[in-house]
């Protein structure tokens, strides 16, 4: 059914026809000692550095050097409101309204802060549902929230698991969990795009199922932001959080995004952990005011933020704004489809793609399961400067990122994979 073709010529031609191909030149691509570009497939782990990032950070260093504390108001991009320069672009990327989004804190911190507000268990309705393959940090966050509220973490945690012999989650199984235990469940905290399998779940459906049993619904979008188009507002989920150093290319450990649905924006009864940055901007510096929380997502900020990290996020978001998520996603589907086609053409039973084959149920990542958990395959790829990521127990994750990976990258990667598989 696919229109893809084999051979290097085809790959080169696709790159020539690709209207987004020039964006690759806007990134630093790591090189081997002969000066050849690495084949970098781990933008799902740490995105590459835009060449413009340095300029954005330098601006803030210069303003700090020249203005000191006056930079809060006098900098070219005044630090007092720096996060506001990011909000509209960030909201657009995840399909949210500006009042629903802020860049603040880091991902796991945001999950905790959001659970302080949206995980309000009672003696009988207190359980939390996560995916069985949830990212460890999310699992630890949820376990410790349960314990913080005096519950047994094992007893309070419900795992939504793939069926025996399967790798992917089925929405009907979440439905069954809610049907059977919904009255005891307070919160669903689900990875919108699973970090391990690359499965992109139907957020709207999850929200509807959760809400039908009066559960709060939170989404971790670490693998979604800048990758898929989650349409957070329309999905109806209550809250979400994501980091910006994966597909959003803002640098190691950079700040995170936070989404709170508009329906909660003006609810002053929500419990929260607050700081001075949660407080009304117009009276923030009248140091003796009672707390007056900002409506919407900004009310979950705590501290004045690290501007250098914000500057790197601005560099990235300006680029995403320029490209537009629609055209990026269109290229992504084509590029990952091509990757899948080439792997399937290898017809090698030592490897198997576990990511959904439906492009609407995945982002750009393909997770390749390796028979007998043979790690040497990943090792040999790395030695050839093909950067992928090994995840226990038996998966190589590869993300052709549409902003900077080319069809030729994908072609060369699969050629090497074939060579290695043939050797072993
Ligand atoms: C990358 C990732 C994290 C990392 O959390 P930090 O707080 O940024 O260190 C957490 N959860 C998921 C699902 C991730 O993919």
XYZ file of C-alpha atoms and ligand atoms in Angstrom:
439
model
C 0.000 0.000 0.000
C 2.916 2.347 0.583
C 4.455 4.471 -2.135
C 7.907 4.249 -0.637
C 10.781 2.870 -2.691
C 14.082 1.217 -1.852
C 17.485 2.674 -2.685
C 19.596 5.718 -1.863
C 18.404 7.652 -4.902
C 14.841 7.623 -3.619
C 15.949 8.925 -0.217
C 17.933 11.743 -1.811
C 15.012 12.669 -3.987
C 12.686 12.841 -0.963
C 15.128 15.195 0.732
C 15.214 17.349 -2.383
C 11.421 17.568 -2.447
C 11.191 18.237 1.289
C 10.213 21.856 1.924
C 11.449 21.574 5.528
C 14.864 20.137 4.599
C 16.678 23.423 5.173
C 15.842 23.414 8.901
C 18.523 20.791 9.393
C 21.114 23.485 8.666
C 19.805 25.466 11.623
C 21.053 22.792 14.047
C 24.439 21.697 15.307
C 24.726 18.070 14.178
C 27.441 16.184 16.111
C 30.203 14.803 13.865
C 32.614 11.860 13.915
C 36.374 12.407 13.725
C 36.286 12.402 9.917
C 33.815 15.263 9.983
C 30.801 13.155 8.987
C 27.475 13.891 10.654
C 26.370 11.379 13.239
C 23.061 9.708 12.463
C 21.246 11.135 15.458
C 18.002 9.342 16.344
C 17.647 10.377 19.969
C 15.821 13.666 19.685
C 13.231 11.940 21.897
C 15.793 11.951 24.687
C 17.779 15.132 24.144
C 17.018 17.272 21.108
C 19.921 18.802 19.189
C 20.997 22.378 19.713
C 19.615 25.037 17.377
C 22.443 27.279 16.163
C 20.351 30.266 17.236
C 20.302 29.206 20.906
C 23.668 30.771 21.606
C 22.492 34.149 20.328
C 19.355 34.058 22.481
C 21.330 33.199 25.610
C 24.039 35.730 24.770
C 21.384 38.455 24.673
C 20.471 37.728 28.288
C 24.121 37.458 29.367
C 24.784 40.850 27.782
C 21.738 42.415 29.402
C 22.778 40.983 32.761
C 26.344 42.296 32.271
C 25.134 45.753 31.256
C 22.076 46.186 33.432
C 22.404 43.980 36.501
C 19.144 43.920 38.407
C 17.648 46.556 36.090
C 17.404 43.783 33.505
C 14.192 42.662 35.164
C 12.543 45.671 33.510
C 15.104 47.118 31.100
C 16.430 44.035 29.303
C 15.473 43.741 25.643
C 13.185 40.930 26.784
C 12.399 42.076 30.340
C 13.009 39.178 32.734
C 9.977 40.021 34.855
C 7.681 38.808 32.105
C 10.046 36.560 30.179
C 7.787 33.503 30.490
C 5.004 35.459 28.795
C 7.070 35.592 25.607
C 6.861 31.796 25.453
C 3.245 31.175 26.325
C 1.457 31.802 23.036
C 3.846 29.649 20.979
C 3.846 26.891 23.561
C 0.058 26.914 23.836
C -0.247 26.663 20.063
C 2.078 23.646 19.933
C -0.040 21.637 22.359
C -3.428 22.947 21.201
C -4.240 24.998 24.291
C -5.399 28.508 25.164
C -2.765 30.878 26.540
C -4.406 30.957 29.973
C -3.974 27.176 30.143
C -0.198 27.054 29.643
C 2.966 28.239 31.324
C 6.640 27.294 31.124
C 7.825 26.757 34.671
C 9.734 24.389 36.967
C 10.785 20.978 35.685
C 8.615 18.083 34.596
C 8.518 15.884 37.687
C 8.158 18.954 39.889
C 5.152 20.016 37.833
C 3.594 16.565 38.137
C 3.850 16.839 41.910
C 2.500 20.390 42.034
C -0.399 19.419 39.797
C -1.164 16.390 41.935
C -1.217 18.613 45.008
C -4.137 20.361 43.304
C -5.809 17.581 41.353
C -5.191 14.498 43.457
C -7.502 15.037 46.405
C -8.209 11.529 47.624
C -10.861 10.475 50.105
C -10.817 7.299 52.234
C -12.739 5.414 49.570
C -11.787 7.158 46.331
C -8.011 7.403 46.292
C -6.462 5.052 43.729
C -4.313 6.226 40.818
C -4.102 4.589 37.390
C -0.842 4.677 35.400
C 0.402 2.654 32.426
C 2.368 -0.439 33.435
C 5.249 0.933 31.368
C 5.075 4.414 32.842
C 8.336 6.347 32.964
C 10.045 5.646 36.316
C 9.901 9.270 37.460
C 6.123 9.345 36.974
C 5.764 6.089 38.874
C 7.850 7.370 41.780
C 5.885 10.621 41.800
C 2.586 8.781 42.001
C 3.782 6.278 44.603
C 5.063 9.000 46.882
C 1.873 11.037 46.465
C -0.094 7.989 47.614
C 2.203 7.571 50.606
C 2.085 11.298 51.365
C -1.682 10.968 51.732
C -1.278 7.937 54.008
C -2.070 5.158 51.535
C -0.163 2.015 50.692
C 1.561 2.703 47.380
C 1.150 -0.846 46.049
C -2.440 -1.096 46.983
C -3.305 2.345 45.684
C -1.610 2.011 42.315
C -3.509 0.428 39.421
C -1.581 -0.476 36.294
C -3.122 -0.328 32.863
C -1.266 -3.186 31.194
C -0.943 -4.588 27.693
C -2.564 -8.018 27.393
C -0.512 -11.183 27.661
C 1.659 -11.495 24.547
C 0.957 -7.917 23.437
C 3.006 -4.734 23.716
C 0.435 -1.983 23.282
C -2.324 -0.667 25.484
C -5.980 -1.134 24.558
C -8.445 1.553 25.501
C -11.104 -1.077 26.243
C -8.900 -2.380 29.051
C -8.825 1.065 30.649
C -12.585 1.084 30.272
C -12.803 -2.225 32.154
C -10.565 -0.937 34.941
C -12.829 2.073 35.350
C -15.987 -0.005 35.181
C -14.742 -2.341 37.905
C -12.854 0.040 40.185
C -13.865 3.519 39.039
C -15.515 4.363 42.356
C -12.166 3.869 44.113
C -10.101 5.770 41.532
C -9.295 9.442 42.069
C -6.799 10.089 39.274
C -5.535 8.806 35.930
C -1.962 9.888 35.154
C -1.081 8.617 31.706
C 1.806 9.174 29.295
C 0.182 10.652 26.181
C 2.905 9.132 24.018
C 4.462 6.198 25.819
C 8.212 6.626 26.140
C 8.871 2.911 25.627
C 6.550 1.791 22.839
C 5.942 5.168 21.190
C 2.182 4.534 21.351
C 0.141 7.745 21.101
C -3.051 7.303 23.089
C -6.418 8.896 22.434
C -6.400 11.653 25.062
C -9.986 12.703 24.503
C -11.219 9.163 24.955
C -9.146 8.738 28.120
C -10.544 12.016 29.498
C -14.118 10.938 28.766
C -13.623 7.563 30.416
C -11.983 9.103 33.483
C -14.562 11.843 33.863
C -17.451 9.403 33.519
C -16.290 8.005 36.870
C -15.499 11.436 38.358
C -11.749 10.877 38.192
C -9.267 13.638 37.449
C -7.229 13.063 34.290
C -3.610 14.162 33.920
C -1.313 13.586 30.969
C 2.466 13.424 30.811
C 3.371 14.820 27.415
C 7.164 14.493 27.663
C 7.163 12.447 24.453
C 4.315 14.368 22.877
C 5.212 18.053 22.935
C 6.764 19.034 19.604
C 6.093 15.533 18.274
C 2.342 15.063 17.934
C -0.598 17.479 18.085
C -2.332 16.651 21.349
C -5.082 19.341 21.156
C -5.061 19.549 24.928
C -7.928 21.997 25.306
C -10.348 20.005 23.174
C -9.251 16.737 24.743
C -10.751 17.947 28.021
C -7.966 16.528 30.213
C -7.641 18.362 33.512
C -3.898 18.913 33.496
C -0.699 18.011 31.696
C 3.046 18.545 31.974
C 6.006 18.021 29.648
C 9.703 18.754 29.440
C 11.206 20.900 26.686
C 14.591 19.231 26.224
C 13.338 16.282 24.137
C 11.523 17.219 20.921
C 11.605 20.893 21.900
C 15.400 21.152 21.752
C 15.883 23.534 24.667
C 18.936 21.926 26.260
C 19.690 19.418 29.017
C 17.501 19.745 32.088
C 15.653 22.768 30.754
C 12.327 23.967 32.129
C 9.005 22.291 31.584
C 5.525 23.086 30.318
C 2.417 22.940 32.470
C -1.217 22.856 31.320
C -4.317 23.330 33.434
C -7.606 23.202 31.570
C -9.530 26.469 31.385
C -12.392 24.946 33.371
C -10.127 25.082 36.453
C -8.553 28.467 35.694
C -10.608 30.501 38.157
C -11.149 27.911 40.852
C -9.662 29.498 43.951
C -10.623 26.539 46.112
C -8.016 24.269 44.546
C -5.319 23.312 47.017
C -1.841 24.206 45.889
C 1.746 24.775 46.931
C 2.391 28.417 46.102
C 5.296 30.826 45.880
C 5.633 34.505 45.108
C 5.444 33.802 41.362
C 1.967 32.277 41.884
C 0.821 35.683 43.100
C -0.893 38.574 41.301
C 1.765 40.351 39.242
C 0.537 43.848 40.095
C 0.982 43.398 43.856
C 3.794 40.830 43.903
C 6.322 43.277 45.249
C 4.110 44.774 47.960
C 5.723 42.305 50.258
C 2.984 42.150 52.892
C 0.053 41.005 50.763
C -1.992 37.875 51.434
C -1.677 35.348 48.599
C -3.700 36.359 45.540
C -3.247 33.521 43.048
C -2.998 34.313 39.324
C -5.872 32.664 37.408
C -4.878 29.872 35.032
C -1.630 27.974 34.599
C 0.569 30.863 35.777
C -0.789 30.287 39.263
C 1.324 27.107 39.469
C 4.611 28.987 39.140
C 6.626 29.229 42.341
C 9.903 31.029 41.749
C 11.330 33.651 39.493
C 12.588 31.467 36.647
C 16.078 30.801 35.229
C 16.192 33.214 32.295
C 19.101 31.500 30.513
C 17.049 28.341 30.249
C 14.006 30.355 29.166
C 16.099 31.960 26.435
C 16.960 28.527 25.010
C 13.269 27.647 25.022
C 12.470 30.869 23.201
C 15.034 30.038 20.504
C 13.339 26.686 19.978
C 9.744 27.911 20.076
C 10.490 30.699 17.605
C 11.650 28.002 15.215
C 8.585 25.813 15.806
C 6.403 28.855 15.234
C 8.142 29.430 11.947
C 7.757 25.825 10.755
C 4.227 25.232 12.030
C 3.179 21.986 13.647
C 0.922 20.953 10.732
C 3.724 20.767 8.197
C 6.096 19.261 10.730
C 3.662 16.496 11.570
C 3.016 15.831 7.888
C 6.737 15.363 7.273
C 7.050 13.308 10.430
C 4.423 10.830 9.284
C 6.160 10.462 5.957
C 9.649 10.109 7.414
C 8.664 7.575 10.072
C 6.546 5.699 7.532
C 9.623 5.461 5.322
C 11.698 4.210 8.262
C 9.084 1.567 9.013
C 8.960 0.539 5.342
C 12.737 0.035 5.158
C 12.833 -1.973 8.389
C 9.972 -4.176 7.264
C 11.739 -4.736 3.940
C 14.666 -6.263 5.850
C 12.312 -9.163 6.647
C 14.538 -10.129 9.546
C 12.927 -11.957 12.448
C 15.634 -10.888 14.907
C 13.864 -7.550 15.146
C 10.267 -6.420 15.433
C 8.688 -2.971 15.549
C 6.361 -2.744 18.546
C 5.162 0.827 17.887
C 1.665 1.040 16.351
C 1.711 0.911 12.550
C -1.145 3.432 12.318
C 0.537 6.866 11.914
C -2.250 8.464 13.990
C -1.341 6.259 16.953
C 2.317 7.163 17.106
C 4.684 10.106 16.874
C 8.008 9.903 15.074
C 9.584 7.246 17.309
C 9.791 3.578 16.367
C 10.637 1.100 19.103
C 12.452 -1.920 17.743
C 12.311 -5.010 19.876
C 15.424 -7.166 19.627
C 15.154 -10.920 19.923
C 16.822 -12.431 23.005
C 17.440 -8.886 24.240
C 20.706 -8.861 22.301
C 22.341 -5.599 23.306
C 25.231 -5.960 20.866
C 23.058 -4.598 18.063
C 22.665 -1.302 19.867
C 26.349 -1.331 20.776
C 27.409 -1.764 17.151
C 25.093 0.996 15.982
C 26.659 3.314 18.529
C 30.152 2.395 17.374
C 29.082 3.436 13.877
C 27.915 6.834 15.277
C 24.294 5.901 14.842
C 22.838 7.250 18.041
C 19.822 5.310 19.265
C 18.703 4.442 22.739
C 18.552 1.064 24.462
C 15.758 0.554 26.953
C 15.507 -2.468 29.191
C 14.450 -5.131 28.711
C 14.831 -5.422 24.942
C 14.052 -2.310 22.934
C 16.011 0.089 20.743
C 14.200 3.410 20.472
C 14.824 5.443 17.314
C 13.270 8.798 16.595
C 13.719 10.348 13.165
C 12.979 13.947 14.091
C 11.365 15.846 11.213
C 13.089 19.137 12.055
C 16.588 17.831 11.483
C 16.641 14.205 10.362
C 16.656 13.481 6.639
C 15.397 10.624 4.507
C 19.047 9.906 3.788
C 19.736 9.595 7.544
C 17.010 6.986 7.738
C 18.275 5.171 4.654
C 21.835 5.005 5.973
C 20.687 3.917 9.397
C 18.754 0.961 8.010
C 21.621 0.000 5.686
C 23.917 -0.248 8.706
C 21.279 -2.130 10.658
C 21.056 -4.649 7.834
C 24.830 -5.039 7.760
C 24.985 -5.658 11.502
C 22.064 -8.092 11.455
C 23.660 -10.029 8.606
C 26.901 -10.362 10.576
C 25.310 -11.821 13.669
C 11.788 12.402 30.082
C 10.667 12.078 30.980
C 10.682 12.475 32.336
C 11.856 13.210 32.915
O 11.482 13.989 34.006
P 12.348 15.245 34.482
O 11.608 15.725 35.661
O 12.410 16.217 33.339
O 13.731 14.744 34.798
C 9.579 12.176 33.099
N 8.515 11.508 32.592
C 8.473 11.102 31.309
C 7.290 10.361 30.773
C 9.558 11.353 30.478
O 9.536 10.936 29.205
